[in-house]
mmCIF file of C-alpha atoms in Angstrom:
data_model
loop_
_atom_site.group_PDB
_atom_site.id
_atom_site.type_symbol
_atom_site.label_atom_id
_atom_site.label_comp_id
_atom_site.label_asym_id
_atom_site.label_seq_id
_atom_site.Cartn_x
_atom_site.Cartn_y
_atom_site.Cartn_z
ATOM 1 C CA UNK A 1 -50.957 153.432 -35.427
ATOM 2 C CA UNK A 2 -53.198 155.597 -36.864
ATOM 3 C CA UNK A 3 -56.180 154.981 -34.805
ATOM 4 C CA UNK A 4 -59.338 154.783 -36.915
ATOM 5 C CA UNK A 5 -62.622 155.525 -35.247
ATOM 6 C CA UNK A 6 -66.058 154.760 -37.115
ATOM 7 C CA UNK A 7 -69.044 156.233 -35.776
ATOM 8 C CA UNK A 8 -71.836 154.674 -37.607
ATOM 9 C CA UNK A 9 -75.701 154.222 -37.347
ATOM 10 C CA UNK A 10 -76.630 151.070 -35.882
ATOM 11 C CA UNK A 11 -78.907 150.136 -38.630
ATOM 12 C CA UNK A 12 -76.004 149.502 -41.126
ATOM 13 C CA UNK A 13 -75.421 145.846 -41.792
ATOM 14 C CA UNK A 14 -72.290 144.667 -40.255
ATOM 15 C CA UNK A 15 -70.858 143.552 -43.514
ATOM 16 C CA UNK A 16 -70.926 147.199 -44.687
ATOM 17 C CA UNK A 17 -69.359 148.540 -41.658
ATOM 18 C CA UNK A 18 -66.494 145.795 -41.641
ATOM 19 C CA UNK A 19 -66.049 146.647 -45.386
ATOM 20 C CA UNK A 20 -65.899 150.292 -44.545
ATOM 21 C CA UNK A 21 -63.334 149.810 -41.786
ATOM 22 C CA UNK A 22 -61.093 147.600 -44.103
ATOM 23 C CA UNK A 23 -61.515 150.266 -46.782
ATOM 24 C CA UNK A 24 -60.290 153.049 -44.528
ATOM 25 C CA UNK A 25 -57.162 151.024 -43.332
ATOM 26 C CA UNK A 26 -56.529 149.988 -46.845
ATOM 27 C CA UNK A 27 -56.523 153.610 -47.928
ATOM 28 C CA UNK A 28 -54.091 154.504 -45.238
ATOM 29 C CA UNK A 29 -51.782 151.765 -46.516
ATOM 30 C CA UNK A 30 -52.106 152.793 -50.017
ATOM 31 C CA UNK A 31 -52.056 156.580 -49.674
ATOM 32 C CA UNK A 32 -50.027 157.388 -46.478
ATOM 33 C CA UNK A 33 -47.198 154.596 -45.995
ATOM 34 C CA UNK A 34 -49.050 152.860 -43.070
ATOM 35 C CA UNK A 35 -47.813 149.203 -42.650
ATOM 36 C CA UNK A 36 -50.372 146.668 -43.514
ATOM 37 C CA UNK A 37 -50.098 145.207 -39.953
ATOM 38 C CA UNK A 38 -50.474 148.747 -38.234
ATOM 39 C CA UNK A 39 -54.336 148.365 -37.899
ATOM 40 C CA UNK A 40 -56.371 149.790 -35.245
ATOM 41 C CA UNK A 41 -59.894 150.340 -35.626
ATOM 42 C CA UNK A 42 -62.642 150.919 -33.190
ATOM 43 C CA UNK A 43 -66.322 150.925 -34.292
ATOM 44 C CA UNK A 44 -68.915 152.839 -32.305
ATOM 45 C CA UNK A 45 -72.537 151.994 -33.345
ATOM 46 C CA UNK A 46 -74.947 154.642 -32.138
ATOM 47 C CA UNK A 47 -78.669 154.882 -32.680
ATOM 48 C CA UNK A 48 -79.364 156.928 -35.990
ATOM 49 C CA UNK A 49 -80.940 159.678 -33.630
ATOM 50 C CA UNK A 50 -77.478 160.028 -32.096
ATOM 51 C CA UNK A 51 -75.753 161.322 -35.227
ATOM 52 C CA UNK A 52 -77.266 164.745 -36.126
ATOM 53 C CA UNK A 53 -75.607 165.450 -39.376
ATOM 54 C CA UNK A 54 -76.611 168.286 -41.605
ATOM 55 C CA UNK A 55 -78.152 166.552 -44.842
ATOM 56 C CA UNK A 56 -76.405 168.848 -47.503
ATOM 57 C CA UNK A 57 -73.391 170.725 -46.068
ATOM 58 C CA UNK A 58 -71.333 171.780 -47.904
ATOM 59 C CA UNK A 59 -72.251 170.294 -51.334
ATOM 60 C CA UNK A 60 -73.202 166.775 -50.598
ATOM 61 C CA UNK A 61 -76.545 164.830 -50.023
ATOM 62 C CA UNK A 62 -76.236 162.650 -46.730
ATOM 63 C CA UNK A 63 -78.707 159.844 -46.105
ATOM 64 C CA UNK A 64 -79.623 158.221 -42.765
ATOM 65 C CA UNK A 65 -76.610 155.667 -43.309
ATOM 66 C CA UNK A 66 -73.971 158.717 -43.128
ATOM 67 C CA UNK A 67 -70.760 157.647 -41.113
ATOM 68 C CA UNK A 68 -68.095 159.561 -39.593
ATOM 69 C CA UNK A 69 -64.371 158.273 -39.982
ATOM 70 C CA UNK A 70 -62.056 160.026 -37.551
ATOM 71 C CA UNK A 71 -58.380 159.002 -37.556
ATOM 72 C CA UNK A 72 -55.816 160.250 -35.123
ATOM 73 C CA UNK A 73 -52.405 159.843 -36.968
ATOM 74 C CA UNK A 74 -48.881 161.076 -36.934
ATOM 75 C CA UNK A 75 -48.408 164.534 -38.526
ATOM 76 C CA UNK A 76 -46.326 164.890 -41.635
ATOM 77 C CA UNK A 77 -48.687 163.664 -44.512
ATOM 78 C CA UNK A 78 -48.905 166.072 -47.433
ATOM 79 C CA UNK A 79 -51.946 167.610 -48.785
ATOM 80 C CA UNK A 80 -51.625 165.486 -51.703
ATOM 81 C CA UNK A 81 -51.568 162.257 -49.509
ATOM 82 C CA UNK A 82 -54.617 163.423 -47.576
ATOM 83 C CA UNK A 83 -56.532 164.189 -50.916
ATOM 84 C CA UNK A 84 -55.770 160.793 -52.168
ATOM 85 C CA UNK A 85 -56.591 159.245 -48.895
ATOM 86 C CA UNK A 86 -60.139 160.847 -48.872
ATOM 87 C CA UNK A 87 -60.699 159.506 -52.517
ATOM 88 C CA UNK A 88 -59.566 155.920 -51.633
ATOM 89 C CA UNK A 89 -61.746 155.979 -48.670
ATOM 90 C CA UNK A 90 -64.772 157.141 -50.666
ATOM 91 C CA UNK A 91 -64.226 154.617 -53.292
ATOM 92 C CA UNK A 92 -63.906 151.857 -50.737
ATOM 93 C CA UNK A 93 -67.084 153.073 -49.123
ATOM 94 C CA UNK A 94 -68.933 152.571 -52.211
ATOM 95 C CA UNK A 95 -67.592 149.029 -52.828
ATOM 96 C CA UNK A 96 -68.919 148.501 -49.233
ATOM 97 C CA UNK A 97 -72.161 149.328 -50.484
ATOM 98 C CA UNK A 98 -72.317 152.883 -49.051
ATOM 99 C CA UNK A 99 -72.688 156.254 -50.717
ATOM 100 C CA UNK A 100 -69.536 158.286 -51.110
ATOM 101 C CA UNK A 101 -71.673 161.218 -49.928
ATOM 102 C CA UNK A 102 -72.302 159.498 -46.767
ATOM 103 C CA UNK A 103 -68.745 159.242 -45.660
ATOM 104 C CA UNK A 104 -67.092 162.297 -43.676
ATOM 105 C CA UNK A 105 -63.492 161.991 -42.553
ATOM 106 C CA UNK A 106 -61.725 164.207 -39.989
ATOM 107 C CA UNK A 107 -58.008 163.944 -39.072
ATOM 108 C CA UNK A 108 -56.076 164.764 -36.110
ATOM 109 C CA UNK A 109 -52.377 164.733 -36.029
ATOM 110 C CA UNK A 110 -50.002 164.214 -33.304
ATOM 111 C CA UNK A 111 -46.309 162.988 -32.876
ATOM 112 C CA UNK A 112 -44.467 159.630 -32.482
ATOM 113 C CA UNK A 113 -43.784 160.370 -28.970
ATOM 114 C CA UNK A 114 -47.621 160.766 -28.473
ATOM 115 C CA UNK A 115 -48.043 156.859 -28.937
ATOM 116 C CA UNK A 116 -47.577 153.795 -26.873
ATOM 117 C CA UNK A 117 -48.700 150.718 -28.646
ATOM 118 C CA UNK A 118 -48.123 148.448 -25.656
ATOM 119 C CA UNK A 119 -45.675 147.230 -23.073
ATOM 120 C CA UNK A 120 -45.321 150.734 -21.651
ATOM 121 C CA UNK A 121 -42.902 151.699 -24.560
ATOM 122 C CA UNK A 122 -43.332 154.943 -26.604
ATOM 123 C CA UNK A 123 -43.515 154.324 -30.143
ATOM 124 C CA UNK A 124 -40.670 156.578 -31.058
ATOM 125 C CA UNK A 125 -38.359 154.406 -29.106
ATOM 126 C CA UNK A 126 -39.568 151.235 -31.094
ATOM 127 C CA UNK A 127 -39.462 153.033 -34.474
ATOM 128 C CA UNK A 128 -35.858 154.187 -33.768
ATOM 129 C CA UNK A 129 -34.779 150.841 -32.773
ATOM 130 C CA UNK A 130 -36.641 148.896 -35.423
ATOM 131 C CA UNK A 131 -36.660 151.157 -38.102
ATOM 132 C CA UNK A 132 -40.462 150.782 -38.496
ATOM 133 C CA UNK A 133 -42.068 152.939 -41.063
ATOM 134 C CA UNK A 134 -44.626 155.472 -39.684
ATOM 135 C CA UNK B 1 -58.177 168.387 -17.524
ATOM 136 C CA UNK B 2 -56.427 165.856 -19.122
ATOM 137 C CA UNK B 3 -59.543 164.138 -20.596
ATOM 138 C CA UNK B 4 -58.958 160.285 -20.350
ATOM 139 C CA UNK B 5 -60.962 158.042 -22.544
ATOM 140 C CA UNK B 6 -60.751 154.249 -22.285
ATOM 141 C CA UNK B 7 -62.069 152.119 -24.977
ATOM 142 C CA UNK B 8 -62.311 148.665 -23.458
ATOM 143 C CA UNK B 9 -63.977 145.231 -24.574
ATOM 144 C CA UNK B 10 -67.090 144.752 -22.612
ATOM 145 C CA UNK B 11 -66.178 141.346 -21.358
ATOM 146 C CA UNK B 12 -63.579 142.965 -19.069
ATOM 147 C CA UNK B 13 -64.659 142.878 -15.433
ATOM 148 C CA UNK B 14 -65.546 146.083 -14.035
ATOM 149 C CA UNK B 15 -62.924 145.951 -11.370
ATOM 150 C CA UNK B 16 -60.362 145.783 -13.859
ATOM 151 C CA UNK B 17 -61.494 148.547 -15.900
ATOM 152 C CA UNK B 18 -61.952 150.907 -12.805
ATOM 153 C CA UNK B 19 -58.374 149.825 -11.719
ATOM 154 C CA UNK B 20 -56.981 150.785 -15.221
ATOM 155 C CA UNK B 21 -58.825 154.077 -15.068
ATOM 156 C CA UNK B 22 -57.333 154.828 -11.696
ATOM 157 C CA UNK B 23 -53.877 153.681 -12.869
ATOM 158 C CA UNK B 24 -53.986 156.076 -15.874
ATOM 159 C CA UNK B 25 -54.948 159.042 -13.715
ATOM 160 C CA UNK B 26 -52.442 158.038 -10.989
ATOM 161 C CA UNK B 27 -49.712 158.032 -13.738
ATOM 162 C CA UNK B 28 -50.657 161.386 -15.046
ATOM 163 C CA UNK B 29 -50.382 162.679 -11.513
ATOM 164 C CA UNK B 30 -47.072 160.866 -10.959
ATOM 165 C CA UNK B 31 -45.489 161.605 -14.214
ATOM 166 C CA UNK B 32 -47.149 164.963 -15.738
ATOM 167 C CA UNK B 33 -47.796 167.322 -12.859
ATOM 168 C CA UNK B 34 -51.598 166.791 -12.969
ATOM 169 C CA UNK B 35 -53.407 167.581 -9.825
ATOM 170 C CA UNK B 36 -54.907 164.694 -8.014
ATOM 171 C CA UNK B 37 -58.325 166.183 -8.262
ATOM 172 C CA UNK B 38 -58.025 166.820 -11.926
ATOM 173 C CA UNK B 39 -59.565 163.707 -12.865
ATOM 174 C CA UNK B 40 -61.800 163.330 -15.879
ATOM 175 C CA UNK B 41 -62.430 159.837 -17.197
ATOM 176 C CA UNK B 42 -64.949 158.292 -19.826
ATOM 177 C CA UNK B 43 -65.141 154.635 -20.236
ATOM 178 C CA UNK B 44 -66.321 153.446 -23.423
ATOM 179 C CA UNK B 45 -67.305 149.603 -23.068
ATOM 180 C CA UNK B 46 -67.771 148.127 -26.719
ATOM 181 C CA UNK B 47 -68.475 144.539 -27.857
ATOM 182 C CA UNK B 48 -65.145 142.908 -28.705
ATOM 183 C CA UNK B 49 -65.770 142.602 -32.219
ATOM 184 C CA UNK B 50 -65.695 146.338 -32.154
ATOM 185 C CA UNK B 51 -62.119 146.635 -31.391
ATOM 186 C CA UNK B 52 -60.312 145.594 -34.478
ATOM 187 C CA UNK B 53 -56.671 145.744 -33.176
ATOM 188 C CA UNK B 54 -53.861 144.093 -34.895
ATOM 189 C CA UNK B 55 -52.641 141.271 -32.608
ATOM 190 C CA UNK B 56 -48.868 141.941 -33.036
ATOM 191 C CA UNK B 57 -48.037 145.335 -34.366
ATOM 192 C CA UNK B 58 -45.281 146.503 -33.975
ATOM 193 C CA UNK B 59 -43.728 144.098 -31.332
ATOM 194 C CA UNK B 60 -46.095 143.276 -28.859
ATOM 195 C CA UNK B 61 -48.821 140.330 -28.470
ATOM 196 C CA UNK B 62 -52.406 141.541 -27.881
ATOM 197 C CA UNK B 63 -55.168 139.501 -26.501
ATOM 198 C CA UNK B 64 -58.817 139.849 -26.605
ATOM 199 C CA UNK B 65 -58.546 142.006 -23.655
ATOM 200 C CA UNK B 66 -56.565 144.750 -25.295
ATOM 201 C CA UNK B 67 -57.659 148.340 -24.672
ATOM 202 C CA UNK B 68 -57.204 151.801 -25.891
ATOM 203 C CA UNK B 69 -56.478 154.807 -23.689
ATOM 204 C CA UNK B 70 -56.601 158.175 -25.341
ATOM 205 C CA UNK B 71 -55.803 161.285 -23.612
ATOM 206 C CA UNK B 72 -56.333 164.848 -24.527
ATOM 207 C CA UNK B 73 -54.212 166.964 -22.452
ATOM 208 C CA UNK B 74 -52.322 170.346 -22.441
ATOM 209 C CA UNK B 75 -49.196 170.529 -24.849
ATOM 210 C CA UNK B 76 -45.857 170.945 -22.973
ATOM 211 C CA UNK B 77 -44.980 167.576 -21.485
ATOM 212 C CA UNK B 78 -41.527 166.564 -22.512
ATOM 213 C CA UNK B 79 -40.425 163.225 -24.111
ATOM 214 C CA UNK B 80 -39.201 162.087 -21.008
ATOM 215 C CA UNK B 81 -42.537 162.833 -19.087
ATOM 216 C CA UNK B 82 -44.274 160.963 -21.776
ATOM 217 C CA UNK B 83 -42.221 157.963 -21.690
ATOM 218 C CA UNK B 84 -42.529 157.842 -17.973
ATOM 219 C CA UNK B 85 -46.259 158.108 -18.403
ATOM 220 C CA UNK B 86 -46.375 155.061 -20.602
ATOM 221 C CA UNK B 87 -44.341 153.044 -18.324
ATOM 222 C CA UNK B 88 -46.470 153.951 -15.161
ATOM 223 C CA UNK B 89 -49.698 153.215 -17.152
ATOM 224 C CA UNK B 90 -48.388 149.775 -18.216
ATOM 225 C CA UNK B 91 -47.226 148.855 -14.638
ATOM 226 C CA UNK B 92 -50.645 150.115 -13.315
ATOM 227 C CA UNK B 93 -52.463 147.832 -15.869
ATOM 228 C CA UNK B 94 -50.573 144.721 -14.886
ATOM 229 C CA UNK B 95 -51.549 145.650 -11.122
ATOM 230 C CA UNK B 96 -55.352 145.912 -12.553
ATOM 231 C CA UNK B 97 -54.960 142.277 -13.717
ATOM 232 C CA UNK B 98 -54.443 143.116 -17.329
ATOM 233 C CA UNK B 99 -51.239 142.671 -19.582
ATOM 234 C CA UNK B 100 -49.013 145.410 -20.383
ATOM 235 C CA UNK B 101 -49.188 144.339 -24.207
ATOM 236 C CA UNK B 102 -52.748 145.092 -24.039
ATOM 237 C CA UNK B 103 -52.660 148.601 -23.303
ATOM 238 C CA UNK B 104 -52.148 151.064 -26.076
ATOM 239 C CA UNK B 105 -52.077 154.888 -25.376
ATOM 240 C CA UNK B 106 -52.659 157.799 -27.771
ATOM 241 C CA UNK B 107 -52.091 161.529 -26.713
ATOM 242 C CA UNK B 108 -53.491 164.530 -28.342
ATOM 243 C CA UNK B 109 -52.334 167.757 -27.266
ATOM 244 C CA UNK B 110 -54.169 171.224 -27.041
ATOM 245 C CA UNK B 111 -53.925 174.432 -25.009
ATOM 246 C CA UNK B 112 -55.277 176.077 -21.811
ATOM 247 C CA UNK B 113 -57.639 178.127 -23.736
ATOM 248 C CA UNK B 114 -59.075 175.108 -25.378
ATOM 249 C CA UNK B 115 -60.911 173.919 -22.096
ATOM 250 C CA UNK B 116 -63.539 175.170 -20.176
ATOM 251 C CA UNK B 117 -64.311 172.857 -17.187
ATOM 252 C CA UNK B 118 -67.506 174.398 -16.278
ATOM 253 C CA UNK B 119 -69.688 177.642 -15.655
ATOM 254 C CA UNK B 120 -68.823 179.018 -19.039
ATOM 255 C CA UNK B 121 -65.225 179.948 -18.010
ATOM 256 C CA UNK B 122 -62.084 179.180 -20.053
ATOM 257 C CA UNK B 123 -59.403 177.427 -18.159
ATOM 258 C CA UNK B 124 -56.624 179.825 -18.971
ATOM 259 C CA UNK B 125 -58.739 182.426 -17.000
ATOM 260 C CA UNK B 126 -59.270 180.088 -13.982
ATOM 261 C CA UNK B 127 -55.564 179.137 -13.987
ATOM 262 C CA UNK B 128 -54.310 182.812 -14.202
ATOM 263 C CA UNK B 129 -56.618 183.819 -11.165
ATOM 264 C CA UNK B 130 -56.074 180.868 -9.017
ATOM 265 C CA UNK B 131 -52.625 179.868 -9.989
ATOM 266 C CA UNK B 132 -53.659 176.385 -10.388
ATOM 267 C CA UNK B 133 -51.064 173.943 -11.776
ATOM 268 C CA UNK B 134 -51.820 172.392 -15.280
ATOM 269 C CA UNK C 1 -67.356 170.934 -39.798
ATOM 270 C CA UNK C 2 -66.717 171.462 -36.312
ATOM 271 C CA UNK C 3 -67.336 167.761 -35.151
ATOM 272 C CA UNK C 4 -69.294 168.185 -31.996
ATOM 273 C CA UNK C 5 -69.382 165.169 -29.600
ATOM 274 C CA UNK C 6 -71.499 165.337 -26.551
ATOM 275 C CA UNK C 7 -70.686 162.586 -23.956
ATOM 276 C CA UNK C 8 -73.575 162.493 -21.508
ATOM 277 C CA UNK C 9 -74.994 160.554 -18.735
ATOM 278 C CA UNK C 10 -77.949 158.190 -19.989
ATOM 279 C CA UNK C 11 -80.246 159.347 -17.400
ATOM 280 C CA UNK C 12 -80.554 162.714 -18.854
ATOM 281 C CA UNK C 13 -83.871 163.241 -20.640
ATOM 282 C CA UNK C 14 -83.442 163.447 -24.408
ATOM 283 C CA UNK C 15 -84.990 167.000 -24.626
ATOM 284 C CA UNK C 16 -82.318 168.156 -22.593
ATOM 285 C CA UNK C 17 -79.633 166.395 -24.488
ATOM 286 C CA UNK C 18 -81.120 167.785 -27.789
ATOM 287 C CA UNK C 19 -81.179 171.204 -26.353
ATOM 288 C CA UNK C 20 -77.710 171.115 -25.292
ATOM 289 C CA UNK C 21 -76.606 170.081 -28.663
ATOM 290 C CA UNK C 22 -78.520 172.828 -30.466
ATOM 291 C CA UNK C 23 -76.966 175.084 -27.951
ATOM 292 C CA UNK C 24 -73.567 173.972 -28.819
ATOM 293 C CA UNK C 25 -74.025 174.312 -32.404
ATOM 294 C CA UNK C 26 -75.596 177.818 -31.969
ATOM 295 C CA UNK C 27 -72.826 178.970 -29.932
ATOM 296 C CA UNK C 28 -70.429 177.970 -32.654
ATOM 297 C CA UNK C 29 -72.401 179.778 -35.123
ATOM 298 C CA UNK C 30 -72.658 182.966 -32.992
ATOM 299 C CA UNK C 31 -69.198 183.096 -31.726
ATOM 300 C CA UNK C 32 -66.838 181.292 -34.295
ATOM 301 C CA UNK C 33 -68.151 182.069 -37.756
ATOM 302 C CA UNK C 34 -69.532 178.548 -38.208
ATOM 303 C CA UNK C 35 -72.338 178.449 -40.842
ATOM 304 C CA UNK C 36 -75.830 177.601 -39.852
ATOM 305 C CA UNK C 37 -75.943 174.398 -41.930
ATOM 306 C CA UNK C 38 -72.495 173.318 -41.018
ATOM 307 C CA UNK C 39 -73.729 171.093 -38.116
ATOM 308 C CA UNK C 40 -72.344 167.666 -37.246
ATOM 309 C CA UNK C 41 -73.266 166.370 -33.814
ATOM 310 C CA UNK C 42 -72.649 162.944 -32.343
ATOM 311 C CA UNK C 43 -74.340 162.149 -29.082
ATOM 312 C CA UNK C 44 -72.681 159.419 -26.873
ATOM 313 C CA UNK C 45 -74.901 158.377 -23.997
ATOM 314 C CA UNK C 46 -73.255 156.276 -21.414
ATOM 315 C CA UNK C 47 -74.157 154.784 -17.950
ATOM 316 C CA UNK C 48 -73.466 157.310 -15.387
ATOM 317 C CA UNK C 49 -70.672 155.137 -13.982
ATOM 318 C CA UNK C 50 -68.811 155.704 -17.015
ATOM 319 C CA UNK C 51 -68.163 159.051 -16.589
ATOM 320 C CA UNK C 52 -65.900 159.561 -13.628
ATOM 321 C CA UNK C 53 -65.693 163.289 -13.217
ATOM 322 C CA UNK C 54 -64.157 164.975 -10.172
ATOM 323 C CA UNK C 55 -67.103 166.802 -8.413
ATOM 324 C CA UNK C 56 -65.137 170.064 -7.878
ATOM 325 C CA UNK C 57 -62.190 170.579 -9.951
ATOM 326 C CA UNK C 58 -61.222 173.454 -10.402
ATOM 327 C CA UNK C 59 -63.701 175.716 -8.885
ATOM 328 C CA UNK C 60 -67.000 174.276 -9.823
ATOM 329 C CA UNK C 61 -69.575 171.866 -8.295
ATOM 330 C CA UNK C 62 -70.456 168.806 -10.690
ATOM 331 C CA UNK C 63 -73.767 166.891 -10.379
ATOM 332 C CA UNK C 64 -74.598 163.373 -11.616
ATOM 333 C CA UNK C 65 -75.798 165.206 -14.873
ATOM 334 C CA UNK C 66 -72.234 166.489 -15.737
ATOM 335 C CA UNK C 67 -71.565 166.260 -19.518
ATOM 336 C CA UNK C 68 -68.660 166.604 -21.720
ATOM 337 C CA UNK C 69 -68.703 168.487 -25.037
ATOM 338 C CA UNK C 70 -65.665 167.927 -27.208
ATOM 339 C CA UNK C 71 -65.192 169.696 -30.459
ATOM 340 C CA UNK C 72 -62.863 169.360 -33.303
ATOM 341 C CA UNK C 73 -62.590 172.312 -35.295
ATOM 342 C CA UNK C 74 -60.434 174.378 -37.624
ATOM 343 C CA UNK C 75 -57.560 176.151 -35.998
ATOM 344 C CA UNK C 76 -57.623 179.971 -35.850
ATOM 345 C CA UNK C 77 -60.051 181.070 -33.625
ATOM 346 C CA UNK C 78 -58.737 183.636 -31.084
ATOM 347 C CA UNK C 79 -59.010 183.353 -27.420
ATOM 348 C CA UNK C 80 -61.663 186.089 -27.201
ATOM 349 C CA UNK C 81 -63.799 183.735 -29.610
ATOM 350 C CA UNK C 82 -63.186 180.738 -27.536
ATOM 351 C CA UNK C 83 -64.090 182.623 -24.319
ATOM 352 C CA UNK C 84 -67.213 183.710 -25.865
ATOM 353 C CA UNK C 85 -68.008 180.322 -27.081
ATOM 354 C CA UNK C 86 -67.716 178.768 -23.542
ATOM 355 C CA UNK C 87 -70.131 181.339 -22.166
ATOM 356 C CA UNK C 88 -72.610 180.818 -24.888
ATOM 357 C CA UNK C 89 -72.567 177.190 -24.528
ATOM 358 C CA UNK C 90 -72.933 177.639 -20.644
ATOM 359 C CA UNK C 91 -75.938 179.935 -21.177
ATOM 360 C CA UNK C 92 -77.379 177.591 -23.564
ATOM 361 C CA UNK C 93 -77.018 174.529 -21.245
ATOM 362 C CA UNK C 94 -78.808 176.488 -18.409
ATOM 363 C CA UNK C 95 -81.665 176.926 -21.042
ATOM 364 C CA UNK C 96 -81.509 173.357 -21.841
ATOM 365 C CA UNK C 97 -82.311 172.763 -17.957
ATOM 366 C CA UNK C 98 -78.784 171.895 -17.152
ATOM 367 C CA UNK C 99 -76.489 173.575 -14.711
ATOM 368 C CA UNK C 100 -73.505 175.713 -15.951
ATOM 369 C CA UNK C 101 -71.087 173.859 -13.864
ATOM 370 C CA UNK C 102 -72.022 170.735 -15.340
ATOM 371 C CA UNK C 103 -70.709 171.229 -18.983
ATOM 372 C CA UNK C 104 -67.240 170.920 -19.733
ATOM 373 C CA UNK C 105 -65.680 171.778 -23.030
ATOM 374 C CA UNK C 106 -62.639 170.661 -24.741
ATOM 375 C CA UNK C 107 -61.443 171.754 -28.318
ATOM 376 C CA UNK C 108 -58.929 170.161 -30.544
ATOM 377 C CA UNK C 109 -57.900 171.989 -33.639
ATOM 378 C CA UNK C 110 -56.979 170.809 -36.973
ATOM 379 C CA UNK C 111 -56.679 172.331 -40.531
ATOM 380 C CA UNK C 112 -58.927 172.406 -43.549
ATOM 381 C CA UNK C 113 -57.026 169.926 -45.389
ATOM 382 C CA UNK C 114 -57.893 167.593 -42.467
ATOM 383 C CA UNK C 115 -61.454 167.267 -43.477
ATOM 384 C CA UNK C 116 -63.562 165.512 -46.096
ATOM 385 C CA UNK C 117 -67.184 166.300 -45.771
ATOM 386 C CA UNK C 118 -68.124 163.472 -48.282
ATOM 387 C CA UNK C 119 -67.598 162.413 -51.791
ATOM 388 C CA UNK C 120 -63.992 161.969 -51.317
ATOM 389 C CA UNK C 121 -63.191 165.712 -51.573
ATOM 390 C CA UNK C 122 -60.850 167.382 -49.235
ATOM 391 C CA UNK C 123 -62.740 170.385 -47.533
ATOM 392 C CA UNK C 124 -59.953 172.830 -48.531
ATOM 393 C CA UNK C 125 -60.769 172.213 -52.123
ATOM 394 C CA UNK C 126 -64.459 172.735 -51.598
ATOM 395 C CA UNK C 127 -63.838 176.010 -49.522
ATOM 396 C CA UNK C 128 -61.367 177.192 -52.250
ATOM 397 C CA UNK C 129 -63.946 176.588 -55.048
ATOM 398 C CA UNK C 130 -67.129 177.762 -53.432
ATOM 399 C CA UNK C 131 -65.671 180.380 -51.125
ATOM 400 C CA UNK C 132 -67.483 178.842 -48.218
ATOM 401 C CA UNK C 133 -66.740 180.434 -44.856
ATOM 402 C CA UNK C 134 -65.098 178.007 -42.312
#
């Protein structure tokens, strides 16, 4: 239940976008103890003109392919986990045919009680009864 | 000023999406002391392929109709209020013709000072002067 | 790295939307110590029917042109800075040809460690090494 949202320019080939999506999820699994099956991704394709991203801030060079990855996830990951997450996402993006400079990530944290994954149940209840990892 | 965002596959009939939107707002009114007039909903229809949602995690069965409801709202609701909210949303979704397993909810909290509902005024000022409920 | 997201009805002229986007960024620069080059904006144009916004809550009058500005930004801005931000955005919106009542703002805060602006680096590292302002 991290919820991954990709905002990508619509000229990107679908295979790259799909590969980026898989890379982000894979990085969460590898670095943040997210279960493999815990995969929720939304892809928002927008015209390139709808992404107005500074080409250089703070120390990168963005192209017209620049993407935004925003992730809502449970609080509690350490700085080290987040730093590893960013490196994994960047490496996965490169494997997806994108440039590492073109992938920006923003995290927003919440709590287990802030999620219902379906059936009207709060996730903290599910987690408590099923001893699911986060 | 909860801000409700529905992300739904574009094959869903408009009547179902509208009914889900009303159900989410109604649940906030019923369970979280949100005023009836305090209704701000954005509906994002995306191609089904843009919603990559695990079909089973953690203990539900999602169909191609699965939707995401994310809500930004003032902090301070109790666990009990949130649990009731999820149940109300799920019940409303079923009345809207959707399956309870197909509705996922994510909450993100902020503070009254984090909202301006218009006219350049912060909501905490409005709330203080008009004794509006949250 | 505030990330600005505009959700606007698609009948708005592009010039107004662009001017609103510039106004929001300019307000962040003027009121919240955001560097001029630190500009990340996503514009989501939706059919008017996808924005279901109460026409009057709490004390404004919204038209069919009503827009939502949501901003994810580093925590730490004061109430005064946020109040000035809202006033600046509203003034800029008016200059963009919009009505001040038609611009709603929602802020969500996170931390420096919650951002990677590219190249797999966390922003807190970049900020520490380059003494960038926030």
